[in-house]
mmCIF file of C-alpha atoms and ligand atoms in Angstrom:
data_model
loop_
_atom_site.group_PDB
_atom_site.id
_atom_site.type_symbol
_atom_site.label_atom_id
_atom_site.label_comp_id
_atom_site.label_asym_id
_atom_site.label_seq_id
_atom_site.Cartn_x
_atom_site.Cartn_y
_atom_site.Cartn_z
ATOM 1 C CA UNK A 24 -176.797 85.100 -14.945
ATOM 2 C CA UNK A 25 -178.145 83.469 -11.704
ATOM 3 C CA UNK A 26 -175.449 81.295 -9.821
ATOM 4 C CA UNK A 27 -177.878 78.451 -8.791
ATOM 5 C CA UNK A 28 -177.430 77.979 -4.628
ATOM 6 C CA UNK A 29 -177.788 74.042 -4.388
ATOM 7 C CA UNK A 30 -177.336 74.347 -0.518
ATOM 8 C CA UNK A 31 -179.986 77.092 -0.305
ATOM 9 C CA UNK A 32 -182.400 74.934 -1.817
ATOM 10 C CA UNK A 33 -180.933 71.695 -0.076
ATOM 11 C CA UNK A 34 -182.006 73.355 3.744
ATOM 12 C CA UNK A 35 -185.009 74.093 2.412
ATOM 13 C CA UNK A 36 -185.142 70.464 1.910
ATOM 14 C CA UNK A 37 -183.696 69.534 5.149
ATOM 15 C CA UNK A 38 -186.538 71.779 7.024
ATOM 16 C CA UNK A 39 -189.068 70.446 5.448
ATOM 17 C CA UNK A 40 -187.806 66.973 6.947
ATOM 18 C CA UNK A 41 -186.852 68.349 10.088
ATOM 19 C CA UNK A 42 -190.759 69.440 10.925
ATOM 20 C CA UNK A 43 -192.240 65.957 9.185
ATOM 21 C CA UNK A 44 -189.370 63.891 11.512
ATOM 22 C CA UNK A 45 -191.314 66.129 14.738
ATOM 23 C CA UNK A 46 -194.104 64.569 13.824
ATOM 24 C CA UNK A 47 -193.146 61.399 13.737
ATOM 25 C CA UNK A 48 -191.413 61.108 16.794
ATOM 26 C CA UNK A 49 -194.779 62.170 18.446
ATOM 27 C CA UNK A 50 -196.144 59.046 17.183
ATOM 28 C CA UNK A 51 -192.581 57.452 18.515
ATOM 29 C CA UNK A 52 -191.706 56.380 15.085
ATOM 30 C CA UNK A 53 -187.354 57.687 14.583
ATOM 31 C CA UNK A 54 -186.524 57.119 10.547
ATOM 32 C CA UNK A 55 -183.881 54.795 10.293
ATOM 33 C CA UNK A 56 -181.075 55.275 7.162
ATOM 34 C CA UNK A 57 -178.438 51.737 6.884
ATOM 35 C CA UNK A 58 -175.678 52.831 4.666
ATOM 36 C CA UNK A 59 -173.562 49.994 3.611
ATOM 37 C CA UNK A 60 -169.674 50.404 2.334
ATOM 38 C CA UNK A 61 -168.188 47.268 0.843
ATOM 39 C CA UNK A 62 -164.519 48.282 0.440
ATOM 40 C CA UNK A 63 -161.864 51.781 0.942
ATOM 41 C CA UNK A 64 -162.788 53.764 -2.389
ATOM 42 C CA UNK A 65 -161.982 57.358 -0.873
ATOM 43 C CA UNK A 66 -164.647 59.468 -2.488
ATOM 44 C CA UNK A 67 -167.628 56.496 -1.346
ATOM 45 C CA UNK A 68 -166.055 56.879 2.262
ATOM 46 C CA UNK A 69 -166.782 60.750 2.190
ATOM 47 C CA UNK A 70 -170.126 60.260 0.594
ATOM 48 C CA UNK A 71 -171.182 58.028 3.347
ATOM 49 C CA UNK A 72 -169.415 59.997 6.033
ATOM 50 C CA UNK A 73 -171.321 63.266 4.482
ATOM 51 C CA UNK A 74 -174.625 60.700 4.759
ATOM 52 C CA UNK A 75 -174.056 59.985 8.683
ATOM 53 C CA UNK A 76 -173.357 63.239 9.390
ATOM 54 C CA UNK A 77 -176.679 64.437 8.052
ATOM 55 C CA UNK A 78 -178.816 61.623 9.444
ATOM 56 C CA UNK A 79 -177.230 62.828 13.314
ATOM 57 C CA UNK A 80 -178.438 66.329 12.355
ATOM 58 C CA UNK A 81 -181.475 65.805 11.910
ATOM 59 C CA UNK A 82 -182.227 62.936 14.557
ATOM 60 C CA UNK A 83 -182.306 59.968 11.959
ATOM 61 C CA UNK A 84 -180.803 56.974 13.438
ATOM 62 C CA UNK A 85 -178.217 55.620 11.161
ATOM 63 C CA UNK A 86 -176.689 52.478 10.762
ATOM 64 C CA UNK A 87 -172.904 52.376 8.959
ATOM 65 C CA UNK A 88 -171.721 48.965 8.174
ATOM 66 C CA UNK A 89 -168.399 48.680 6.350
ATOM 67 C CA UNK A 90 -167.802 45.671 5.063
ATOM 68 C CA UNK A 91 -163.804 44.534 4.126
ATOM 69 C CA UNK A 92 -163.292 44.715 0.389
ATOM 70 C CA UNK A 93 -162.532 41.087 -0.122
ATOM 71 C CA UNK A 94 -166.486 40.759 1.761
ATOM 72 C CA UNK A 95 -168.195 38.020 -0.391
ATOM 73 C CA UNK A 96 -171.280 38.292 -2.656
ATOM 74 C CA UNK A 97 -172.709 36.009 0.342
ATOM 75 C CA UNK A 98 -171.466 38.178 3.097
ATOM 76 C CA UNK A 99 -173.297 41.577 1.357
ATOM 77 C CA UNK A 100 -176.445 40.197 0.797
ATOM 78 C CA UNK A 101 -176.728 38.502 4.195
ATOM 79 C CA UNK A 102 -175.750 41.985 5.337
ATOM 80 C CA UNK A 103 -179.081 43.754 3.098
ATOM 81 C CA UNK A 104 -181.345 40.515 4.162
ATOM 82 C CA UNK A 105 -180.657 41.434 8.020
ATOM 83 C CA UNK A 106 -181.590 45.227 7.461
ATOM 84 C CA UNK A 107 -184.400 44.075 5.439
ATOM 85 C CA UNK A 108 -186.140 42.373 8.728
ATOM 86 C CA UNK A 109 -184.399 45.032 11.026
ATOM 87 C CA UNK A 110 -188.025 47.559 12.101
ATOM 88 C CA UNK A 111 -185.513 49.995 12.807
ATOM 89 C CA UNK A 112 -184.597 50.389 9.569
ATOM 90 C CA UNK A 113 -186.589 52.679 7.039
ATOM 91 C CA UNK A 114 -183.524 52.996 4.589
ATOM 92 C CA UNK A 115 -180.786 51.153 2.935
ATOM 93 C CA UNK A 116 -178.311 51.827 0.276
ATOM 94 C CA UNK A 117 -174.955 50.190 -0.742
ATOM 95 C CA UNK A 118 -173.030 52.692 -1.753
ATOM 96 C CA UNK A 119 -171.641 52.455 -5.281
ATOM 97 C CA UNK A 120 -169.316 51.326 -6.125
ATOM 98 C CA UNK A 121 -168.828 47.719 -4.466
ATOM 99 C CA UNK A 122 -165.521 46.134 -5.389
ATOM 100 C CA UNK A 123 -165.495 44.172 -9.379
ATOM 101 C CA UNK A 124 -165.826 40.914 -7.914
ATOM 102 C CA UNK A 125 -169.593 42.073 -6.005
ATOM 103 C CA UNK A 126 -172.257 41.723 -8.414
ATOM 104 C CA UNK A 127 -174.118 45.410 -7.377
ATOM 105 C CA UNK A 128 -177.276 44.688 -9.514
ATOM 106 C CA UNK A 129 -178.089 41.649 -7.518
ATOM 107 C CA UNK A 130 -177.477 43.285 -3.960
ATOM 108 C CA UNK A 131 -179.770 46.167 -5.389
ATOM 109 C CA UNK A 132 -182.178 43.693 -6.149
ATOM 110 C CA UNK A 133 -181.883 41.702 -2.790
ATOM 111 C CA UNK A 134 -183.194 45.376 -1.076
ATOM 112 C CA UNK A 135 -186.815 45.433 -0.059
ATOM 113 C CA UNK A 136 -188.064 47.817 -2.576
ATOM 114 C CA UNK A 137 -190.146 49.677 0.247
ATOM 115 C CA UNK A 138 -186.562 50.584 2.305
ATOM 116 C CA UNK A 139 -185.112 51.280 -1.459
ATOM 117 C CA UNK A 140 -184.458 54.800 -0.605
ATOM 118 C CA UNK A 141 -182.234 55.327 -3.199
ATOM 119 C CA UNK A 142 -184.966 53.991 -5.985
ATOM 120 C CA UNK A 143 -182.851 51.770 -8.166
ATOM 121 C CA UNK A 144 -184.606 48.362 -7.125
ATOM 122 C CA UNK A 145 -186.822 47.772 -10.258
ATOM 123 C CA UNK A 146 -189.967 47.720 -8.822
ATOM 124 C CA UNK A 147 -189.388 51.980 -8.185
ATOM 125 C CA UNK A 148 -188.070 51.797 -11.700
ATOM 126 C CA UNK A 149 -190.933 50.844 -13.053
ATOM 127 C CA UNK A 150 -192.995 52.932 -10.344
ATOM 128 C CA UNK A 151 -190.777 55.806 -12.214
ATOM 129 C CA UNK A 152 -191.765 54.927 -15.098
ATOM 130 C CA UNK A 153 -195.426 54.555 -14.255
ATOM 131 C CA UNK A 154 -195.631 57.810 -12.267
ATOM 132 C CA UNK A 155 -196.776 55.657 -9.533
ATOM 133 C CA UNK A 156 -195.915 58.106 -6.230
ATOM 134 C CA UNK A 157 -195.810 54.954 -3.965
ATOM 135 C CA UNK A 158 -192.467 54.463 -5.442
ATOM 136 C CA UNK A 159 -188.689 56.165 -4.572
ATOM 137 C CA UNK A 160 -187.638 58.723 -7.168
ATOM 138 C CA UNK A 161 -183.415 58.253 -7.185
ATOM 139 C CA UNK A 162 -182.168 61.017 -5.270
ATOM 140 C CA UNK A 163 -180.009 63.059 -7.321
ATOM 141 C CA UNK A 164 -182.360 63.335 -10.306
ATOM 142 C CA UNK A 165 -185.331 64.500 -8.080
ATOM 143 C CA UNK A 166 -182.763 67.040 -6.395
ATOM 144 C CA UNK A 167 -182.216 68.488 -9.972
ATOM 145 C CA UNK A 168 -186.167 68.852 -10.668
ATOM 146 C CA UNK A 169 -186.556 70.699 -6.631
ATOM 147 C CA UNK A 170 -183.715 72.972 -7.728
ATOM 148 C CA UNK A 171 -185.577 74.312 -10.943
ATOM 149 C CA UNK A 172 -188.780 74.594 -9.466
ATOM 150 C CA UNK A 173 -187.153 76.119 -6.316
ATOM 151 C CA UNK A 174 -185.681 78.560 -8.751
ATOM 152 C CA UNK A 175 -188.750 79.351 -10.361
ATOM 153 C CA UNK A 176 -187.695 77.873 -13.660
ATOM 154 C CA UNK A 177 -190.205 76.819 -16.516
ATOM 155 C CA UNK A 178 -190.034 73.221 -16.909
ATOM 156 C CA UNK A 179 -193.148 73.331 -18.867
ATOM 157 C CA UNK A 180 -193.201 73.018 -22.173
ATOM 158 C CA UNK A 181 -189.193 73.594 -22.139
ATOM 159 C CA UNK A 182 -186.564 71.894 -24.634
ATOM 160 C CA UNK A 183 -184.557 69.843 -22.031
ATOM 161 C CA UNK A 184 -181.266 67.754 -23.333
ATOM 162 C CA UNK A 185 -180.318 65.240 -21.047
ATOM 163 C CA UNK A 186 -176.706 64.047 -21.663
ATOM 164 C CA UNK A 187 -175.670 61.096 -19.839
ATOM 165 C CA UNK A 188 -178.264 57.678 -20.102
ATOM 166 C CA UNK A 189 -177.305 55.738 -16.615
ATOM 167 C CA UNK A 190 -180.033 54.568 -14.651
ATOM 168 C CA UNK A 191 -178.309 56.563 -11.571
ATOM 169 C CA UNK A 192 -179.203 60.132 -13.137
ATOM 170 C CA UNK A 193 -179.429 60.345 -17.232
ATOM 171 C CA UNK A 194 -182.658 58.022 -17.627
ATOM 172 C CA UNK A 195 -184.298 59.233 -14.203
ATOM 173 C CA UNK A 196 -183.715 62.443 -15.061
ATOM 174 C CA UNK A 197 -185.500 62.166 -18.630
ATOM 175 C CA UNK A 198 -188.311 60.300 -17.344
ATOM 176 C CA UNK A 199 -189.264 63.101 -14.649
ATOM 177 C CA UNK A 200 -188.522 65.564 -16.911
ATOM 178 C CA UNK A 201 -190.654 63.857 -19.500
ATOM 179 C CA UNK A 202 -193.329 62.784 -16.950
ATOM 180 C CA UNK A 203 -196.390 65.074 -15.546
ATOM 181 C CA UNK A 204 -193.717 66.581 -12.679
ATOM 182 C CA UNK A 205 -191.621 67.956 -15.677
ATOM 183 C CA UNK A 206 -193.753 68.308 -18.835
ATOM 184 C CA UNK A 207 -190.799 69.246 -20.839
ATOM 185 C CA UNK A 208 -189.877 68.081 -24.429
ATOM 186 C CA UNK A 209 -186.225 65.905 -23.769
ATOM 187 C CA UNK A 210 -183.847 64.775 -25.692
ATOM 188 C CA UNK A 211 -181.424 62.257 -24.343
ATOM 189 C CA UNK A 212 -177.745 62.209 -25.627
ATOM 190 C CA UNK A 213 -175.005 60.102 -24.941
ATOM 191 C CA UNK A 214 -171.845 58.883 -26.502
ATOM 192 C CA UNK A 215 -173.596 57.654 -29.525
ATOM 193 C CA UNK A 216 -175.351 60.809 -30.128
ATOM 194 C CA UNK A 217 -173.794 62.797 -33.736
ATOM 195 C CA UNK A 218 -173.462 66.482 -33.398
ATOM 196 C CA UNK A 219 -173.838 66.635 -29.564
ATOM 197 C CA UNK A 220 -173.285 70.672 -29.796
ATOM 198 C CA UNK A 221 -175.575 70.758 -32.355
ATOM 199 C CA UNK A 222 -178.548 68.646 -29.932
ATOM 200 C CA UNK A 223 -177.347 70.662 -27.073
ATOM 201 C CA UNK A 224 -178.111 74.558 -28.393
ATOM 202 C CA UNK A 225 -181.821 73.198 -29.209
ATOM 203 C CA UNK A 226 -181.840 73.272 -24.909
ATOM 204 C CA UNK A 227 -183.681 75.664 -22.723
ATOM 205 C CA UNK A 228 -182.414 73.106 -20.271
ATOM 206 C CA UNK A 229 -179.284 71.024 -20.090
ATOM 207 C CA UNK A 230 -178.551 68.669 -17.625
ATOM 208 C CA UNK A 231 -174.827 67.681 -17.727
ATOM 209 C CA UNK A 232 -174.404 63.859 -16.288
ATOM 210 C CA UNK A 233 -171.138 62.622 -18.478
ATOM 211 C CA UNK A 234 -168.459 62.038 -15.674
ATOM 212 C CA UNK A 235 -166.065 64.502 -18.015
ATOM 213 C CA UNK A 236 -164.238 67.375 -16.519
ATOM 214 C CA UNK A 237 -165.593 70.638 -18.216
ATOM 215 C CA UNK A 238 -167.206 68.953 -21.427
ATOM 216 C CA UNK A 239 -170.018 71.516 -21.826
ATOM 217 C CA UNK A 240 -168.418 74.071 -23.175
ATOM 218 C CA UNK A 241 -169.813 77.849 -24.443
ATOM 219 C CA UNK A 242 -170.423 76.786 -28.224
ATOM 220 C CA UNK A 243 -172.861 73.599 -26.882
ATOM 221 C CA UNK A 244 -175.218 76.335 -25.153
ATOM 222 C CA UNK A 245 -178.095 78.608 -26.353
ATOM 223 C CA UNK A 246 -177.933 82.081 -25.150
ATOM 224 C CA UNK A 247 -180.234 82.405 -22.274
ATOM 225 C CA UNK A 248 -180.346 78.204 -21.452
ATOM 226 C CA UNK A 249 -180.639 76.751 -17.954
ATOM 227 C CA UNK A 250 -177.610 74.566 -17.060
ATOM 228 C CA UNK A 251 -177.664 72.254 -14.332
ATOM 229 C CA UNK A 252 -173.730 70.222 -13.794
ATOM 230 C CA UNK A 253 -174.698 67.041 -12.376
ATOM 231 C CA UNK A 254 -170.423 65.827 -12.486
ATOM 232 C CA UNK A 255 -168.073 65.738 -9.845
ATOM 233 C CA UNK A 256 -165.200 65.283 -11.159
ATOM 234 C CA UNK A 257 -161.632 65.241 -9.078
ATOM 235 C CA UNK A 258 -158.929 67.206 -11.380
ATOM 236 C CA UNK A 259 -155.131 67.552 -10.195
ATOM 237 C CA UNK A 260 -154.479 70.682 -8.660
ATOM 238 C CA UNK A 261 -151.153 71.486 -6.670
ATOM 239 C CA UNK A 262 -152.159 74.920 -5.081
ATOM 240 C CA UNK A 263 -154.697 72.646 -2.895
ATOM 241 C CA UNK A 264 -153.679 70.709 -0.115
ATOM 242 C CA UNK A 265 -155.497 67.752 -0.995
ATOM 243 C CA UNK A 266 -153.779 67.432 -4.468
ATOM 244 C CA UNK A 267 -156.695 67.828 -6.315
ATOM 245 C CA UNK A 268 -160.049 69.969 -7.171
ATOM 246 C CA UNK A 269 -163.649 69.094 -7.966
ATOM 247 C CA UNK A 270 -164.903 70.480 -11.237
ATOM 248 C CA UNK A 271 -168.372 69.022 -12.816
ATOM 249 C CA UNK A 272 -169.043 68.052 -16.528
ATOM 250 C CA UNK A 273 -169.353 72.039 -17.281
ATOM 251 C CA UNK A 274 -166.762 74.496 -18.055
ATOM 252 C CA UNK A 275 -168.320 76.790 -15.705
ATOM 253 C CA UNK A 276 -166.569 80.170 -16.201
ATOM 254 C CA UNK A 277 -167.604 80.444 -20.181
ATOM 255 C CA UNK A 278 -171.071 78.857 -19.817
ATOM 256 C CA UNK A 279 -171.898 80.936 -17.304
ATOM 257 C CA UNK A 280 -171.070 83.857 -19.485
ATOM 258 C CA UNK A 281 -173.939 82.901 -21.924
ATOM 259 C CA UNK A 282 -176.830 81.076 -19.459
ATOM 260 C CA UNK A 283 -179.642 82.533 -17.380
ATOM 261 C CA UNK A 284 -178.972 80.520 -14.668
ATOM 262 C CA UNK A 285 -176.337 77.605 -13.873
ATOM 263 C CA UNK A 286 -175.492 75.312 -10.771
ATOM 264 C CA UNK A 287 -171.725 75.521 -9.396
ATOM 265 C CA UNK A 288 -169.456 72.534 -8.308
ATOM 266 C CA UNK A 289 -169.366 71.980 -5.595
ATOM 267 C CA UNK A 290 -172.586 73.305 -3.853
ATOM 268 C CA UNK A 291 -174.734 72.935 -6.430
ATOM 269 C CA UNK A 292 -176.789 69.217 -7.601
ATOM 270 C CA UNK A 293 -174.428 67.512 -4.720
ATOM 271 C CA UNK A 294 -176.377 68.704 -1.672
ATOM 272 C CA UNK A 295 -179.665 68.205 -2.860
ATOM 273 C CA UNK A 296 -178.719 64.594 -3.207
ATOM 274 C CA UNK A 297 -178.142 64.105 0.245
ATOM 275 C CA UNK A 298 -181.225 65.988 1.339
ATOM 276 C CA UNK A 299 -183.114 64.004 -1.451
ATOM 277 C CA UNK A 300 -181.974 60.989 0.528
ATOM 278 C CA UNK A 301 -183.007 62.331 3.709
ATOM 279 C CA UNK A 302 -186.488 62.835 2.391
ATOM 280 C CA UNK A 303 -187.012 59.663 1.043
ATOM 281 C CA UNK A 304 -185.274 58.087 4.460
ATOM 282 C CA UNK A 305 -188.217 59.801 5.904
ATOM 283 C CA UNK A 306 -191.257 59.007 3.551
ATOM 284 C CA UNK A 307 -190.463 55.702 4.052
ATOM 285 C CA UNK A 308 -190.415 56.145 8.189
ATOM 286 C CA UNK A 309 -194.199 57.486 7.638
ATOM 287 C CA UNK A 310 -194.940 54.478 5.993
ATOM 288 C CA UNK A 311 -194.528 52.295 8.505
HETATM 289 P P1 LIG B 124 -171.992 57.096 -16.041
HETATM 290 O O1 LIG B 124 -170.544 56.930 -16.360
HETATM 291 O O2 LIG B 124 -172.774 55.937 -15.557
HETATM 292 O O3 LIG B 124 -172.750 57.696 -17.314
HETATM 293 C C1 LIG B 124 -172.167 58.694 -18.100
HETATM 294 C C2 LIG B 124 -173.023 58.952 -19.307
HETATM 295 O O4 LIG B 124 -172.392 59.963 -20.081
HETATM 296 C C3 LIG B 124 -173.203 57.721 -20.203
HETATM 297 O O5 LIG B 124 -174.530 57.580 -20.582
HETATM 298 C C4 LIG B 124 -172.301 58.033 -21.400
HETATM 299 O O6 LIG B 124 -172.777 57.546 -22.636
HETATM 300 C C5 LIG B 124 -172.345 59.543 -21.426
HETATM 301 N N1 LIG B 124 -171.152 60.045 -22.099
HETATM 302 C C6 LIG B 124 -169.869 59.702 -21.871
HETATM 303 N N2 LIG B 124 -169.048 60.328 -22.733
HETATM 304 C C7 LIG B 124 -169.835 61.066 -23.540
HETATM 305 C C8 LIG B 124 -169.590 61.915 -24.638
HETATM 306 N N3 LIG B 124 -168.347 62.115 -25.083
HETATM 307 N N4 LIG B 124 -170.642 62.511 -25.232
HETATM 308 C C9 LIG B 124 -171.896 62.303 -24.793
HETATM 309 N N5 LIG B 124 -172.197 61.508 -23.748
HETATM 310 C C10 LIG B 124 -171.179 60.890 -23.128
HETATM 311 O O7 LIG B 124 -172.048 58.301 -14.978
HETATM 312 P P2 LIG B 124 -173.201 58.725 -13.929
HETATM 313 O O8 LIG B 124 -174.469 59.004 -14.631
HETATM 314 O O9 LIG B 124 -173.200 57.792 -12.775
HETATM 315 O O10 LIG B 124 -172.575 60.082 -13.379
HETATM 316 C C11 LIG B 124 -172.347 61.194 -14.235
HETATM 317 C C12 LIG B 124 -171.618 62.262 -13.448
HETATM 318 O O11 LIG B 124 -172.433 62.697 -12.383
HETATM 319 C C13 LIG B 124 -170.305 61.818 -12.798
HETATM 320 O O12 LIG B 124 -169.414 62.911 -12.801
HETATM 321 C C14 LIG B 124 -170.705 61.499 -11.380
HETATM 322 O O13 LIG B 124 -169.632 61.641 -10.487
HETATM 323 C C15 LIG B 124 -171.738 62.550 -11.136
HETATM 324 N N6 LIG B 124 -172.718 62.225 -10.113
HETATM 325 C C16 LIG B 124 -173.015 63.206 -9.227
HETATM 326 C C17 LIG B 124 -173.949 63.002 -8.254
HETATM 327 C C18 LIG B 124 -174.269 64.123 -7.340
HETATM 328 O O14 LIG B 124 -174.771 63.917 -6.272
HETATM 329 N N7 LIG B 124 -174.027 65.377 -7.737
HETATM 330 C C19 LIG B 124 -174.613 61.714 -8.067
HETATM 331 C C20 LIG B 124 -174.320 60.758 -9.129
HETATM 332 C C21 LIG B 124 -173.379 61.020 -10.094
HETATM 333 P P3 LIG B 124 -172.870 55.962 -22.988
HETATM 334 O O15 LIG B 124 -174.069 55.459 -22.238
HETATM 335 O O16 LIG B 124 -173.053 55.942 -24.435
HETATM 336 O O17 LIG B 124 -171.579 55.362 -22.506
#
């Protein structure tokens, strides 16, 4: 069984960006990520902290603005229409998610769809869709297809089961997988779907995007599959300081006993959606 290094993969990722952000700043051109937090949800803070951090590495300018969590509707989108007109900026995201009372679909849709790094506007929906490259692929999917190719895995022609539908990962995910990057045969189940074990041994690949601790468990996987644990899930657990543990949507220590190859949580689909992010950041900087 091969333990899947996400961060390997990820600084591949990263040095690939590092060289193409050289180039641009011969040209004088410095990518520009805004990340916007509306709100104190502790695990967006870390995401966007993790975001910043990653953007000073590698010489992206970054913009935080954190915006109170009683912020209006008015307040965010005035907020995304300034970034839209700031040059500096080559990214935005709003990082989900906002507060119940902020209606995320329309902020999403108030982003110019060319500083859409994250790809959920629907213009690079449909680019998705279309296999249209001028479009943003949604980070964390796209990190999933890097790590199986990086890993020399057979996409091709492969059974893949999907499980999970959002437009964040499950449908992304099925639609590159599906598409002329992936050429695989996909199934895509969600809490609707009867006999999910049964849907889920057919896979050469899973991809586990359900948001429950451990669900995939040994009986749900072909001997041999590919499993790639998209969840982060926090689980209560005293011997930490912190109170708690991340675990994904895989009961890693039994699947692993029966897959080829797996990813771990943490370290394995998380930091290739920050590098992902960085990439796009800077795609969009050499578009300007
Ligand atoms: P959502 O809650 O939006 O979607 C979960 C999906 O799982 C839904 O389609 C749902 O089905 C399906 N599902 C729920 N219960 C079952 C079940 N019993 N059987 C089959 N399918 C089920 O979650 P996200 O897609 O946003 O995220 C999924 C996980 O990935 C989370 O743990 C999240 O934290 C993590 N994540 C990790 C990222 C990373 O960087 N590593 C980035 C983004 C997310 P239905 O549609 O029918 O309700």
């Amino acid at each position: 069984m091969k333990k899947i290094d996400g961060k390997e993969v990820a600084q591949k990722v990263i040095d690939e960006c590092k060289s193409q952000i050289a180039e641009l700043k011969v040209k004088g051109i410095t990518p520009g990520l805004a990340v916007v937090l509306v709100g104190e949800d502790p695990a967006s803070k870390v995401y966007v902290g993790a975001k910043a951090r990653k953007c000073e590495e590698l010489g992206i300018y970054s913009k935080k603005i954190e915006l109170p969590a009683d912020a209006s509707q008015e307040q965010v989108m005035q907020v995304v229409e300034d970034l839209n007109n700031d040059p500096a900026i080559d990214g935005i995201l709003v990082q989900s998610p906002p507060p119940p009372h902020i209606d995320e679909d329309a902020i999403v849709r108030a982003i110019n769809p060319n500083k859409d790094v994250d790809g959920f506007h629907p213009v690079n929906v449909a680019k998705l869709v279309l296999e249209d490259p001028s479009g943003f692929i949604p980070c964390t999917p796209h990190g999933c297809l890097r790590l199986l190719q990086d890993t020399g895995i057979e996409t091709s022609g492969a059974e893949a089961v999907v499980i999970g539908r959002s437009m964040i990962v499950g449908k992304p995910m099925a639609l590159l997988l599906m598409g002329k990057l992936g050429n695989a045969t996909v199934t895509v189940a969600h809490s609707r779907t009867k006999d999910l074990a049964a849907v889920c041994r057919r896979a050469d690949i899973i991809i586990a995007a359900i948001g429950k601790p451990e669900f995939v468990t040994a009986d749900m996987v072909k001997d041999g599959a590919v499993v790639i644990d998209v969840g982060i899930n926090r689980v209560e657990d005293s011997s930490k300081k912190s109170g708690y543990k991340l675990v994904g949507d895989v009961a890693f220590d039994e699947v692993a006993t029966k897959c080829s190859a797996i990813t771990p949580v943490p370290g394995g689909v998380g930091p290739m959606t920050i590098a992902m992010l960085m990439k796009n950041t800077v795609i969009s900087a050499s578009r300007r």
